[in-house]
PDB file of C-alpha atoms in Angstrom:
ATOM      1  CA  UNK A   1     -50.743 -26.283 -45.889  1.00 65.00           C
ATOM      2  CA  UNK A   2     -47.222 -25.115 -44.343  1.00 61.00           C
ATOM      3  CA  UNK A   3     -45.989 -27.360 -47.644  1.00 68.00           C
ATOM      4  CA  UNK A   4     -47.144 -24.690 -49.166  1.00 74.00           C
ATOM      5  CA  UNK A   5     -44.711 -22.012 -47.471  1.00 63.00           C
ATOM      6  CA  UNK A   6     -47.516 -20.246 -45.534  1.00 69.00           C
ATOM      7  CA  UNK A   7     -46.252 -19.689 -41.848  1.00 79.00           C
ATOM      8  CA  UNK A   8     -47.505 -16.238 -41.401  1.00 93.00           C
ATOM      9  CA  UNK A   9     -50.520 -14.687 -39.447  1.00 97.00           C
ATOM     10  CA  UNK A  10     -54.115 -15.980 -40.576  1.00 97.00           C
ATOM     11  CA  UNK A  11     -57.250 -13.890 -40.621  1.00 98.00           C
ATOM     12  CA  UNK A  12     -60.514 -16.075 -39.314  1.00 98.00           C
ATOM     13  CA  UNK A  13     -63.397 -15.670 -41.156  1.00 98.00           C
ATOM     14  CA  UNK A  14     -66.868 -18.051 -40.281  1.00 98.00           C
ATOM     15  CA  UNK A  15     -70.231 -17.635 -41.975  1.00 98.00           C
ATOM     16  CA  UNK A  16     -73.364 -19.758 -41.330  1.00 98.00           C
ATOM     17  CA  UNK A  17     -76.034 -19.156 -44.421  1.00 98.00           C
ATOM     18  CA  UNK A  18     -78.092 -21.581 -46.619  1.00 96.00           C
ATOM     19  CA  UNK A  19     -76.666 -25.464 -45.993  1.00 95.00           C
ATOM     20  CA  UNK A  20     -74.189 -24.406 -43.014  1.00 98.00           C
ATOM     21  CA  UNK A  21     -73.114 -27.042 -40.628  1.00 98.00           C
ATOM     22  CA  UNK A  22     -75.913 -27.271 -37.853  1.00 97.00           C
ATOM     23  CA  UNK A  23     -73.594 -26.463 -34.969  1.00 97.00           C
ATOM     24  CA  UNK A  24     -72.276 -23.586 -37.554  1.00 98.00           C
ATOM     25  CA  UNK A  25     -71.094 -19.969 -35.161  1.00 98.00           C
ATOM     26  CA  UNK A  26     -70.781 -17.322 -36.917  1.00 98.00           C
ATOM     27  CA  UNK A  27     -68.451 -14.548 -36.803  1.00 98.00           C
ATOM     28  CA  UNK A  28     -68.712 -11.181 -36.350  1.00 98.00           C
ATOM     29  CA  UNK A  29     -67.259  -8.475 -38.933  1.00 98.00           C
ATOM     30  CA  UNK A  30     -66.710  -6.441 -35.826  1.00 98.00           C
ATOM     31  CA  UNK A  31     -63.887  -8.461 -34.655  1.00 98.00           C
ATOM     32  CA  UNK A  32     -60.651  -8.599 -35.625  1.00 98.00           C
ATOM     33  CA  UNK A  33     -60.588 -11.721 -37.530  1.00 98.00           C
ATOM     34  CA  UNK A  34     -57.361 -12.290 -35.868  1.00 98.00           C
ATOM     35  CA  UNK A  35     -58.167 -15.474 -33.609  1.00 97.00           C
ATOM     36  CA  UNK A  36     -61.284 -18.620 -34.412  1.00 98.00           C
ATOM     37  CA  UNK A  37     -62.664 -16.944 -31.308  1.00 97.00           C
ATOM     38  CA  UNK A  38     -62.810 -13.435 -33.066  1.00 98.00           C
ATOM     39  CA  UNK A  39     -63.763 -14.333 -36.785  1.00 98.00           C
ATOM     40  CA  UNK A  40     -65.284 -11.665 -38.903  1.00 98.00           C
ATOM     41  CA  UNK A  41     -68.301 -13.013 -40.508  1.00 98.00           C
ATOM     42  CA  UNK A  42     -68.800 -12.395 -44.505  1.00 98.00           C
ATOM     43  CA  UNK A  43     -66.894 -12.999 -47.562  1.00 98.00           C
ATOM     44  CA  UNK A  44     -66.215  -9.560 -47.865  1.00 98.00           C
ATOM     45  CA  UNK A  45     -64.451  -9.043 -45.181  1.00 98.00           C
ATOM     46  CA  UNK A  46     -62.207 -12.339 -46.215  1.00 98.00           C
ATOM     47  CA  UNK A  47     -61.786 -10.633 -49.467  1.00 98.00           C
ATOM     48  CA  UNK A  48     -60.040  -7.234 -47.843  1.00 98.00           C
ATOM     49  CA  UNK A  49     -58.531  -9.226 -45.522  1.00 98.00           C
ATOM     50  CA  UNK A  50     -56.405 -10.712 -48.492  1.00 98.00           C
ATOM     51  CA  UNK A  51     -55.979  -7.381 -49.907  1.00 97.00           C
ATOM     52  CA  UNK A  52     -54.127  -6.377 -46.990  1.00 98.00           C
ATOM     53  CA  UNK A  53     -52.206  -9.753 -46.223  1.00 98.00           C
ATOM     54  CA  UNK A  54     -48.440  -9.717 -45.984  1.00 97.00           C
ATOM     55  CA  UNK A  55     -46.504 -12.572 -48.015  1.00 96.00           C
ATOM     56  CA  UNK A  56     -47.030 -16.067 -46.272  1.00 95.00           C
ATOM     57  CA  UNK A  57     -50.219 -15.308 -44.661  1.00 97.00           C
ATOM     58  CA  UNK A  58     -53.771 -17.046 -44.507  1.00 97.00           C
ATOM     59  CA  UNK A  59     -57.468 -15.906 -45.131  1.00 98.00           C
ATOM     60  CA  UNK A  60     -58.939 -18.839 -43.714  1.00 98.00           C
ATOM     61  CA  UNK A  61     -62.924 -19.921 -44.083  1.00 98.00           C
ATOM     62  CA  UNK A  62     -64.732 -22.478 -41.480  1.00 98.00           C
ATOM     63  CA  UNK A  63     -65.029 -25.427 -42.284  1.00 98.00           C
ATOM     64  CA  UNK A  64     -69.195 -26.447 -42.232  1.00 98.00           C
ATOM     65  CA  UNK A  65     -69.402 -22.556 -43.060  1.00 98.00           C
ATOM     66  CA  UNK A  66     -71.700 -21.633 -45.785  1.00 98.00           C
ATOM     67  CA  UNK A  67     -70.694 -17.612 -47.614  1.00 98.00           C
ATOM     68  CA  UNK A  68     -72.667 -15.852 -50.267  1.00 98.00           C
ATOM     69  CA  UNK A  69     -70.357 -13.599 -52.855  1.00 98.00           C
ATOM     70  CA  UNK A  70     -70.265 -10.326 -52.064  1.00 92.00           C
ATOM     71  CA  UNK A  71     -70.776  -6.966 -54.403  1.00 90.00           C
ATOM     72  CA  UNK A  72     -67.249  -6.718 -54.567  1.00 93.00           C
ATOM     73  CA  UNK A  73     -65.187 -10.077 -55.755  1.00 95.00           C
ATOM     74  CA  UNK A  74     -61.385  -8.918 -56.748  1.00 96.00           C
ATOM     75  CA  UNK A  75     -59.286 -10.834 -54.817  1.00 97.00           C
ATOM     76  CA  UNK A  76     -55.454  -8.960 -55.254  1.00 96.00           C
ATOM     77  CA  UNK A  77     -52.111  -8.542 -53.543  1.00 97.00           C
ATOM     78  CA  UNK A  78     -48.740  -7.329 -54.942  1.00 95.00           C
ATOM     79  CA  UNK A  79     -47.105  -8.394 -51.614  1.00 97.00           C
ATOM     80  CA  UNK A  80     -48.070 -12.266 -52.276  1.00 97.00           C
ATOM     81  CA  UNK A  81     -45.018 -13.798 -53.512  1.00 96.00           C
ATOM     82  CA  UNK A  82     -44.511 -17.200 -55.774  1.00 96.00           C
ATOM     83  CA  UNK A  83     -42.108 -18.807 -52.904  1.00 94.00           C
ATOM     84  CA  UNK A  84     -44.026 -17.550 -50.143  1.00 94.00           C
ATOM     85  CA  UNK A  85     -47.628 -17.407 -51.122  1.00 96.00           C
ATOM     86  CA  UNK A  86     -50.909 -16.291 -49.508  1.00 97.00           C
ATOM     87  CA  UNK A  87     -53.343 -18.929 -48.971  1.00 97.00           C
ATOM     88  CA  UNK A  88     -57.623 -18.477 -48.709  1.00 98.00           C
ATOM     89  CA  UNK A  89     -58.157 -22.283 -46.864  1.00 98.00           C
ATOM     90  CA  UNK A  90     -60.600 -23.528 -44.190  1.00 98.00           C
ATOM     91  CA  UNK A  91     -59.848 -23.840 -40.562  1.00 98.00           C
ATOM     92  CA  UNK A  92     -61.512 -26.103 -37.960  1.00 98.00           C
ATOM     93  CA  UNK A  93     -63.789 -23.695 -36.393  1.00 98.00           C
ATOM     94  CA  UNK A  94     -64.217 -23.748 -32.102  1.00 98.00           C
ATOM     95  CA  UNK A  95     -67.376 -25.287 -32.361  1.00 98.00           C
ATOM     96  CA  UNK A  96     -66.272 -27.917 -35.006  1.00 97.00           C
ATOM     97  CA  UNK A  97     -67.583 -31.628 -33.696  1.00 96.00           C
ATOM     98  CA  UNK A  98     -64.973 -32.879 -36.662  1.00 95.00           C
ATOM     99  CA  UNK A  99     -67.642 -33.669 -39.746  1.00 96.00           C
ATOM    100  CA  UNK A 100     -67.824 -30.686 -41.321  1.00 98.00           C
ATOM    101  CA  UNK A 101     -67.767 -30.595 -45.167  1.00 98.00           C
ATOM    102  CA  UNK A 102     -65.213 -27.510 -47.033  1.00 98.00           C
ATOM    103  CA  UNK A 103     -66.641 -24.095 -46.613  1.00 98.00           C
ATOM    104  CA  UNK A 104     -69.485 -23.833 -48.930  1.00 98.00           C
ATOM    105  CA  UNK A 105     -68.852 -19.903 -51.045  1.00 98.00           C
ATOM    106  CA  UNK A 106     -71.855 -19.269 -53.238  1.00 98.00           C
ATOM    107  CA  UNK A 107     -72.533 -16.581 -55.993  1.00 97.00           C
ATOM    108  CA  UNK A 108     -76.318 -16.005 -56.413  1.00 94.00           C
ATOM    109  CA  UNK A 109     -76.399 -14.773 -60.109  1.00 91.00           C
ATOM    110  CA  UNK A 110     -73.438 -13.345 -62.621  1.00 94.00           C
ATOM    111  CA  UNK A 111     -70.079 -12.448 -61.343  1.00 95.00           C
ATOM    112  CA  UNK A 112     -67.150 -14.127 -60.213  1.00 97.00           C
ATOM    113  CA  UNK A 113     -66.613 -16.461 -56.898  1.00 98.00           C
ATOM    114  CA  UNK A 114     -62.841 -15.320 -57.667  1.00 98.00           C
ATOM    115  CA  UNK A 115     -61.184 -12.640 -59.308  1.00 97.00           C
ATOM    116  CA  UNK A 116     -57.774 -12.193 -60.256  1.00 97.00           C
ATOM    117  CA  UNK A 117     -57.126  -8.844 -61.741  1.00 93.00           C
ATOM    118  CA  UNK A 118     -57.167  -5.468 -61.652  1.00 83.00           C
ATOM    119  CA  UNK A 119     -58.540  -3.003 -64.382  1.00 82.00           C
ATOM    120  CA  UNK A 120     -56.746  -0.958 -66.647  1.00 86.00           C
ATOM    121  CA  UNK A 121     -52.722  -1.909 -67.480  1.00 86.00           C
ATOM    122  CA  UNK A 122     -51.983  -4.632 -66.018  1.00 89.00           C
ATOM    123  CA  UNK A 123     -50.159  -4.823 -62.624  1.00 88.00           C
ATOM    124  CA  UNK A 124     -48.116  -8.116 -61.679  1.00 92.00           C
ATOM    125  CA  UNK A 125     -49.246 -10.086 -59.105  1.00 95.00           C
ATOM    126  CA  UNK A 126     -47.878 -13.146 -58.196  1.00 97.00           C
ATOM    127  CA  UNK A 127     -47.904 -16.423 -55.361  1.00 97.00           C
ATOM    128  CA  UNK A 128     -51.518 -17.252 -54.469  1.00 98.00           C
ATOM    129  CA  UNK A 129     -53.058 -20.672 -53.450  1.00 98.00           C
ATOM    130  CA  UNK A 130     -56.712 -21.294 -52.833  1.00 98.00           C
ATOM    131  CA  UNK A 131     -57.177 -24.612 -50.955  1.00 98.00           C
ATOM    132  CA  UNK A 132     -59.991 -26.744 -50.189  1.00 98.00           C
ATOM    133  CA  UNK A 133     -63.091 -24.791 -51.041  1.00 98.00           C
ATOM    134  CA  UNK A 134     -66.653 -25.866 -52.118  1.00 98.00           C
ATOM    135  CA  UNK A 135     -67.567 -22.635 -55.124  1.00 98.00           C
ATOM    136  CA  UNK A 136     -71.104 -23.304 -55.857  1.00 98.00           C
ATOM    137  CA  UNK A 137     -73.304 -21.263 -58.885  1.00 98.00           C
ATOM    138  CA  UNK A 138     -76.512 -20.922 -59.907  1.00 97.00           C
ATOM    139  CA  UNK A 139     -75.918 -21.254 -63.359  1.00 97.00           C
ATOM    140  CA  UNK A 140     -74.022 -18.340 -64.073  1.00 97.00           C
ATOM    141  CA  UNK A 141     -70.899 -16.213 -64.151  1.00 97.00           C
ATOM    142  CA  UNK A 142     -67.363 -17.613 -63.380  1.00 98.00           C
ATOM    143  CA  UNK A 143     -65.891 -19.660 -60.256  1.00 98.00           C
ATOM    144  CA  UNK A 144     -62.581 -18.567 -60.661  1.00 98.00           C
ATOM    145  CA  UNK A 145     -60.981 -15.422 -63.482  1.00 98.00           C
ATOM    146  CA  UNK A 146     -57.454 -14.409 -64.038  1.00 97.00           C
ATOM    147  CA  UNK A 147     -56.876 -11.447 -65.898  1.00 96.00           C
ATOM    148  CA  UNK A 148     -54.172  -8.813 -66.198  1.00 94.00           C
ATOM    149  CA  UNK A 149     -50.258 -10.476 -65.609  1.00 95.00           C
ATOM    150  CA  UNK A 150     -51.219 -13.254 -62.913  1.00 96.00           C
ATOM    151  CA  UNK A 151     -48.837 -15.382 -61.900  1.00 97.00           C
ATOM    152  CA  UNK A 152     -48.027 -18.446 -59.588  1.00 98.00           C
ATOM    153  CA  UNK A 153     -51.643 -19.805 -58.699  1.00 98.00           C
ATOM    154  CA  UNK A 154     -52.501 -22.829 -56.855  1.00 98.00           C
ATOM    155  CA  UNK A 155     -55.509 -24.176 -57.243  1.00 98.00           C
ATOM    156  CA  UNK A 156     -56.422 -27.560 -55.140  1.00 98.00           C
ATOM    157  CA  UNK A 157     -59.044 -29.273 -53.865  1.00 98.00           C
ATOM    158  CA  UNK A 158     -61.594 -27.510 -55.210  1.00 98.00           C
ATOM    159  CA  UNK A 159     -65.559 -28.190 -55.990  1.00 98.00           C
ATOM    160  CA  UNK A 160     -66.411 -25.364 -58.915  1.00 99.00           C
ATOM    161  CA  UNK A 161     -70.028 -26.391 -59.448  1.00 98.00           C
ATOM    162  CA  UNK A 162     -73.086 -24.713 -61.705  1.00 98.00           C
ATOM    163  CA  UNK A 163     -71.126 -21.818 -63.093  1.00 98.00           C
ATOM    164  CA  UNK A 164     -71.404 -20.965 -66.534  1.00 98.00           C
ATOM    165  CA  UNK A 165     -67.253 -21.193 -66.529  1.00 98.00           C
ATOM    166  CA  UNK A 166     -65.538 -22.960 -64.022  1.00 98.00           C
ATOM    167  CA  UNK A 167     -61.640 -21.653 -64.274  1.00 98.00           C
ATOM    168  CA  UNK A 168     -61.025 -19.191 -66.906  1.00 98.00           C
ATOM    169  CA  UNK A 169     -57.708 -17.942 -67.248  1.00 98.00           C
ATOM    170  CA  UNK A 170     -57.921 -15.123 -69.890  1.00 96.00           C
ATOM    171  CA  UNK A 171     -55.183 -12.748 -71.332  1.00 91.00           C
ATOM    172  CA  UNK A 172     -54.124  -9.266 -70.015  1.00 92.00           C
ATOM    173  CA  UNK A 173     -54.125  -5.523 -71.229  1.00 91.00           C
ATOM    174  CA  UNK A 174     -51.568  -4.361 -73.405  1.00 90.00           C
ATOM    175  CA  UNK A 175     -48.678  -3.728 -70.082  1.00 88.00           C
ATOM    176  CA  UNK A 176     -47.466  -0.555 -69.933  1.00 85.00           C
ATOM    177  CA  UNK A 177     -43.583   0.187 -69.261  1.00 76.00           C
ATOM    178  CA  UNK A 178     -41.428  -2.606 -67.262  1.00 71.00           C
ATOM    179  CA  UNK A 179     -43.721  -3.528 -64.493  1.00 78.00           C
ATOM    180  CA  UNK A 180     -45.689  -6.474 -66.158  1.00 89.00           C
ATOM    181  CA  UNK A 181     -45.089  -8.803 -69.656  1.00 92.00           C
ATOM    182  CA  UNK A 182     -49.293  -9.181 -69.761  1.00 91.00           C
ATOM    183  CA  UNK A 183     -49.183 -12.796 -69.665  1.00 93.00           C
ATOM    184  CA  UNK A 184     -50.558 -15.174 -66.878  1.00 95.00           C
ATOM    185  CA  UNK A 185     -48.361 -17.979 -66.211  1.00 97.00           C
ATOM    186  CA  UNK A 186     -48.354 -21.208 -63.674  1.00 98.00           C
ATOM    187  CA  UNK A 187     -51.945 -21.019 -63.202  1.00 98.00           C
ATOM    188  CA  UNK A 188     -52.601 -24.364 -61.730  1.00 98.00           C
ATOM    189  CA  UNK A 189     -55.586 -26.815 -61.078  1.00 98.00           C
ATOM    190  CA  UNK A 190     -55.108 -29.964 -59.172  1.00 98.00           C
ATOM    191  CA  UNK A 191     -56.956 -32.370 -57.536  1.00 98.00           C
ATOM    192  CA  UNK A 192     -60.515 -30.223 -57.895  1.00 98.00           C
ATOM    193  CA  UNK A 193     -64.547 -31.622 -59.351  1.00 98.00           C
ATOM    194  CA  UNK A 194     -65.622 -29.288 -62.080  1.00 99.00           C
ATOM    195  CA  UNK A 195     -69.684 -30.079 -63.066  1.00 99.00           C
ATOM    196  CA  UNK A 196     -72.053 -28.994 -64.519  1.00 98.00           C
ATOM    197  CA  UNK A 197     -71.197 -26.003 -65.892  1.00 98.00           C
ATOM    198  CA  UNK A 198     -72.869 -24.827 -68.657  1.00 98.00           C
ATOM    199  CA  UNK A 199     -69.981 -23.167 -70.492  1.00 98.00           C
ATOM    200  CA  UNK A 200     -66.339 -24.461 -70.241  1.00 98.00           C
ATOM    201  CA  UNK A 201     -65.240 -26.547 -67.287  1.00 98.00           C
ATOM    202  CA  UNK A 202     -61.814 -25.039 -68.262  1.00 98.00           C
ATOM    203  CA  UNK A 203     -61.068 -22.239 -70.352  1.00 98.00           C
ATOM    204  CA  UNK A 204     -58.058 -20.514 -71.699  1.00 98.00           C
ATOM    205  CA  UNK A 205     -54.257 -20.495 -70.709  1.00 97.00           C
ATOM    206  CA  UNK A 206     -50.787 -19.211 -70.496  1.00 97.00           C
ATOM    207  CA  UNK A 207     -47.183 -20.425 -69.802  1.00 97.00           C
ATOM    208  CA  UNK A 208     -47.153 -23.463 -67.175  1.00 98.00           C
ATOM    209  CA  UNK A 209     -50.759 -23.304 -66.457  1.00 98.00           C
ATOM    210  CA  UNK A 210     -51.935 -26.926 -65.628  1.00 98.00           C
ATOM    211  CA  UNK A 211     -54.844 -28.950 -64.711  1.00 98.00           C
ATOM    212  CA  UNK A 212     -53.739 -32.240 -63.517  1.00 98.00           C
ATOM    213  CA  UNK A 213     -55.322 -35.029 -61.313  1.00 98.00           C
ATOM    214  CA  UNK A 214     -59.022 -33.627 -61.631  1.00 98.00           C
ATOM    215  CA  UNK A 215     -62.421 -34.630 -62.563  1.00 98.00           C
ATOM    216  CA  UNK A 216     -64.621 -33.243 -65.360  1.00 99.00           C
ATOM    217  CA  UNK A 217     -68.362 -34.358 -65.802  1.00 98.00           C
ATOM    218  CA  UNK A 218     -71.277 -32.463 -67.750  1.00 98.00           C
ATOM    219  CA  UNK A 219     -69.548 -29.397 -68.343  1.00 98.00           C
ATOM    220  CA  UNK A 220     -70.285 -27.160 -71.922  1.00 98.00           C
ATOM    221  CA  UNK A 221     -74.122 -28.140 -72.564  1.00 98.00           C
ATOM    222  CA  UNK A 222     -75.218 -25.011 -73.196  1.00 98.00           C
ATOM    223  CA  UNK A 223     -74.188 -25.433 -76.973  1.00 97.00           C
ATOM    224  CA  UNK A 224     -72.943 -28.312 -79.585  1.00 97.00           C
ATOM    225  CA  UNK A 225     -69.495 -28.742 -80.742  1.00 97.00           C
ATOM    226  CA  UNK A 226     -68.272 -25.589 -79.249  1.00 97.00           C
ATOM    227  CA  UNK A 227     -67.991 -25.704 -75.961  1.00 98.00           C
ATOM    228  CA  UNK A 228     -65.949 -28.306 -74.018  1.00 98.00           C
ATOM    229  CA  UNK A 229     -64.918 -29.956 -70.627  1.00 98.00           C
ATOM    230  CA  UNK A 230     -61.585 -28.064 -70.603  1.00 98.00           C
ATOM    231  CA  UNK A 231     -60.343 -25.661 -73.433  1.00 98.00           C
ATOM    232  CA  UNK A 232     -56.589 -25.047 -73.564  1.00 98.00           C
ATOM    233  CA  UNK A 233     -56.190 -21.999 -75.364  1.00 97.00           C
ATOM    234  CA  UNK A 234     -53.887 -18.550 -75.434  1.00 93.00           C
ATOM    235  CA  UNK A 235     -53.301 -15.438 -77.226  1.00 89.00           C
ATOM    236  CA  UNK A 236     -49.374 -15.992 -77.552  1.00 93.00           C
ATOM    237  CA  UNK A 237     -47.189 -19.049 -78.057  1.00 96.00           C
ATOM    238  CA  UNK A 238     -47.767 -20.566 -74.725  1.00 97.00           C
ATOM    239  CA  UNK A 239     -44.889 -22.653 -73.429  1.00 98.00           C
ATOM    240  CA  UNK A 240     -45.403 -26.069 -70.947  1.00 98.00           C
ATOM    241  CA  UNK A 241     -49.416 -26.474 -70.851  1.00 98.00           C
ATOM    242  CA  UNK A 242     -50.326 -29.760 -69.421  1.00 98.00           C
ATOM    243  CA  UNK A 243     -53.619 -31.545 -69.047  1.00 98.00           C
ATOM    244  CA  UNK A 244     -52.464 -34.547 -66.875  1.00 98.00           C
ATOM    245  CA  UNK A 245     -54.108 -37.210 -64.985  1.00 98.00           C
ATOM    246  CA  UNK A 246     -57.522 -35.937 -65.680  1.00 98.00           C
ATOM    247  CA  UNK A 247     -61.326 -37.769 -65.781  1.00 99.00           C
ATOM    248  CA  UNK A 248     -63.458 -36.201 -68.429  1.00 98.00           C
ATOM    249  CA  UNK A 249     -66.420 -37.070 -68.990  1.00 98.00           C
ATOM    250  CA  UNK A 250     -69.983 -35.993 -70.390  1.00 98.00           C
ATOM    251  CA  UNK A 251     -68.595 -33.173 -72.274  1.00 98.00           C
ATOM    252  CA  UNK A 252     -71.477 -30.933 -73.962  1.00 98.00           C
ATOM    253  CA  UNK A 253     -73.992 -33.458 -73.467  1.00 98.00           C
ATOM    254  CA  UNK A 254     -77.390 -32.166 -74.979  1.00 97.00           C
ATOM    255  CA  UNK A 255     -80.714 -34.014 -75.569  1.00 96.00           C
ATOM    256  CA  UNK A 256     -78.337 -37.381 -73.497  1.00 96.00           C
ATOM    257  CA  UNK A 257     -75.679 -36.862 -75.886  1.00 98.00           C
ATOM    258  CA  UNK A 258     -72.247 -35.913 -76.139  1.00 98.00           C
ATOM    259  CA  UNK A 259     -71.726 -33.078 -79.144  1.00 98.00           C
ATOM    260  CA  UNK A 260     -68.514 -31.169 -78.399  1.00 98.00           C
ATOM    261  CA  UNK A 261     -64.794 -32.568 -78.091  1.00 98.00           C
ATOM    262  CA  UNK A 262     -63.901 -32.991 -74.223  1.00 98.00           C
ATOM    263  CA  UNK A 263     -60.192 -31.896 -74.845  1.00 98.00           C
ATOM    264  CA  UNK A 264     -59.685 -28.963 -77.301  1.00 98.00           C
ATOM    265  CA  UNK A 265     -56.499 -27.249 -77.844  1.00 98.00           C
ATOM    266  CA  UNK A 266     -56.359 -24.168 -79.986  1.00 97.00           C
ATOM    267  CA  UNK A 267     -53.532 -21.294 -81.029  1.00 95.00           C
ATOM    268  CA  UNK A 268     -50.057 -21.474 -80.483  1.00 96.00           C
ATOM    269  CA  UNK A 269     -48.255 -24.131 -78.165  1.00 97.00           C
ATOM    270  CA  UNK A 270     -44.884 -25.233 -77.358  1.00 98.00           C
ATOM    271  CA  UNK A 271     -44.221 -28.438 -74.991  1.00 98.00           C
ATOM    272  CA  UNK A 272     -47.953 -28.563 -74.475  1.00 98.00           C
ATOM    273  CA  UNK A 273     -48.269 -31.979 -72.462  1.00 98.00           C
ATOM    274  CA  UNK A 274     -51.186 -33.874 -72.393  1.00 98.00           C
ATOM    275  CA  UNK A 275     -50.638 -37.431 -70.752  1.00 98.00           C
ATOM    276  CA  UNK A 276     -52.615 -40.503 -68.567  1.00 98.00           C
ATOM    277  CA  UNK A 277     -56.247 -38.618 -68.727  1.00 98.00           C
ATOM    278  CA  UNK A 278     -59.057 -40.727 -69.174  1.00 98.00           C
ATOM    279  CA  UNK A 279     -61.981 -39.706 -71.970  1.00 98.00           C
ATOM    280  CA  UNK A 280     -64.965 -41.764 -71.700  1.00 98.00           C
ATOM    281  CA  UNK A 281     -68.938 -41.607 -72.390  1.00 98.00           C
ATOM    282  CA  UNK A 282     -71.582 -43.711 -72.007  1.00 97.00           C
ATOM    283  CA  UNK A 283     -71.731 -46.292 -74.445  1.00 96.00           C
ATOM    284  CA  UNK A 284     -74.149 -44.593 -77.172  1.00 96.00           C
ATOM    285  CA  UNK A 285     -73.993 -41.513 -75.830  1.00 96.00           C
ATOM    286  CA  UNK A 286     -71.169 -39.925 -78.326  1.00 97.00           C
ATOM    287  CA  UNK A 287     -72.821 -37.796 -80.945  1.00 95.00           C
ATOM    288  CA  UNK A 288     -71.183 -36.248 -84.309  1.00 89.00           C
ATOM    289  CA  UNK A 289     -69.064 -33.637 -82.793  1.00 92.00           C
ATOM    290  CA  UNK A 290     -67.739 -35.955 -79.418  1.00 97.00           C
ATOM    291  CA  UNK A 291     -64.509 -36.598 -79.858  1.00 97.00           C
ATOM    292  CA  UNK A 292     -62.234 -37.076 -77.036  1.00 98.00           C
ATOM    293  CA  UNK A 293     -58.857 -34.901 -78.008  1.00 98.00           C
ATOM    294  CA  UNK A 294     -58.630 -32.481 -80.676  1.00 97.00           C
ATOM    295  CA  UNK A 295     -56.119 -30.052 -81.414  1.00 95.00           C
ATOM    296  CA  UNK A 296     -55.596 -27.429 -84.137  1.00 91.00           C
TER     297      UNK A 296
END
């Protein structure tokens, strides 16, 4: 992670809930969250922890941990910066044996896992990574949102699972004197499983936003031809999109069958890059609408 230019403080946080590690300890939102051995306990207090995180710091989650999304879900900091970001990773908790599978964060309904803005005009905020994770649904609201002049995001090694959208990186508020140009740009996705979600695996876009190296399967089966494994779209001309070194497969598969493109790219683009993915279905299992790359 230090590759990433974190070398700050980290803030401990360790949770134990449905499908925790056996040996799983958890924290303590008492504590100071400033040591493993004095981890806070819920995904809250992770999530104010970042609000309050100086540039190059950590949130980090136990590993074998299991969290359940909290009331509140806006995950911001103006202090974050795109050289030296703030990172939300796992740790290897004290009473870690060595087996443990990513922190496990679960939303239990609508909402967000993750979300990137703040309402009214936008305010920029820049230099965030989030690292490792396992973001688990139940069929509904978003894994991760960016909204509102978000910049510099990496997204890696992530599990977005059972969402209705799995990364959705919308537009912005009209900005409001100097402070922001209400666009999100260098939103990235790398080396992350997005399934089964019944929406978009992907959705939207912005200048240098990315998905590269990851794996799409049964995502968009809530509806035929509209809805799609990842959907590269903006509400501007949107310069250097890339969709590289992706698997996609089983895009808005209904009744066994594949009925909506797997690649779509709408609007406005310039440089938009989209190289060495593979497309594939079962054989027989493409329907009318399953095409593999469309754009227009």
């Amino acid at each position: 992670y230090g590759a990433l230019g974190a070398t700050g403080a980290v803030h401990y946080v360790c949770d134990c809930g449905a499908g925790a590690d056996p040996d799983c300890v958890a924290g303590d939102d008492a504590n100071d969250g400033a040591d493993p051995s004095r981890a806070q306990r819920t995904y809250e207090a992770g999530r104010v922890a970042f609000g309050a995180l100086a540039a190059g710091e950590t949130v980090a989650f136990c590993r074998g941990g299991a969290f359940t999304v909290g009331a509140q879900n806006r995950w911001v900091n103006e202090l974050c910066r795109a050289g030296n970001p703030c990172l939300v990773r796992p740790y290897d908790a004290p009473w870690s044996s060595g087996d443990e599978a990513r922190p496990v964060i679960s939303l239990d309904g609508d909402g967000r896992v993750f979300s990137f803005e703040e309402s009214g005009d936008p305010d920029h905020e820049e230099g965030y990574a989030f690292l490792d994770l396992d973001l688990q649904g139940s069929g509904q609201g978003w894994a991760i949102f960016a909204f509102n002049d978000i910049d510099d995001v990496t997204m890696c090694g992530l599990v977005i699972n059972n969402f209705q959208i799995g990364v959705d990186v919308a537009g912005s508020n009209p900005p409001v004197g100097g402070t922001s140009d209400g666009r999100n740009s260098r939103i990235v996705l790398r080396n992350s499983r997005v399934t089964n979600n019944d929406g978009m695996g992907w959705l939207g876009g912005g200048d240098g936003c990315a998905v590269e190296g990851s794996q799409f399967d049964n995502n968009g089966f809530a509806e035929a031809v509209f809805l799609h494994n990842i959907y590269f779209s903006s509400d501007y001309v949107a310069v250097g999109m890339r969709a590289v070194g992706n698997d996609l497969y089983r895009s808005a598969v209904i009744d066994g069958t594949c009925q909506g493109t797997s690649l779509v790219v709408h609007g406005e683009h310039d440089g938009l890059l989209i190289e060495g993915n593979t497309v594939h279905e079962d054989i027989g299992g493409a329907g009318q609408g399953c095409w593999g790359i469309a754009m227009d």
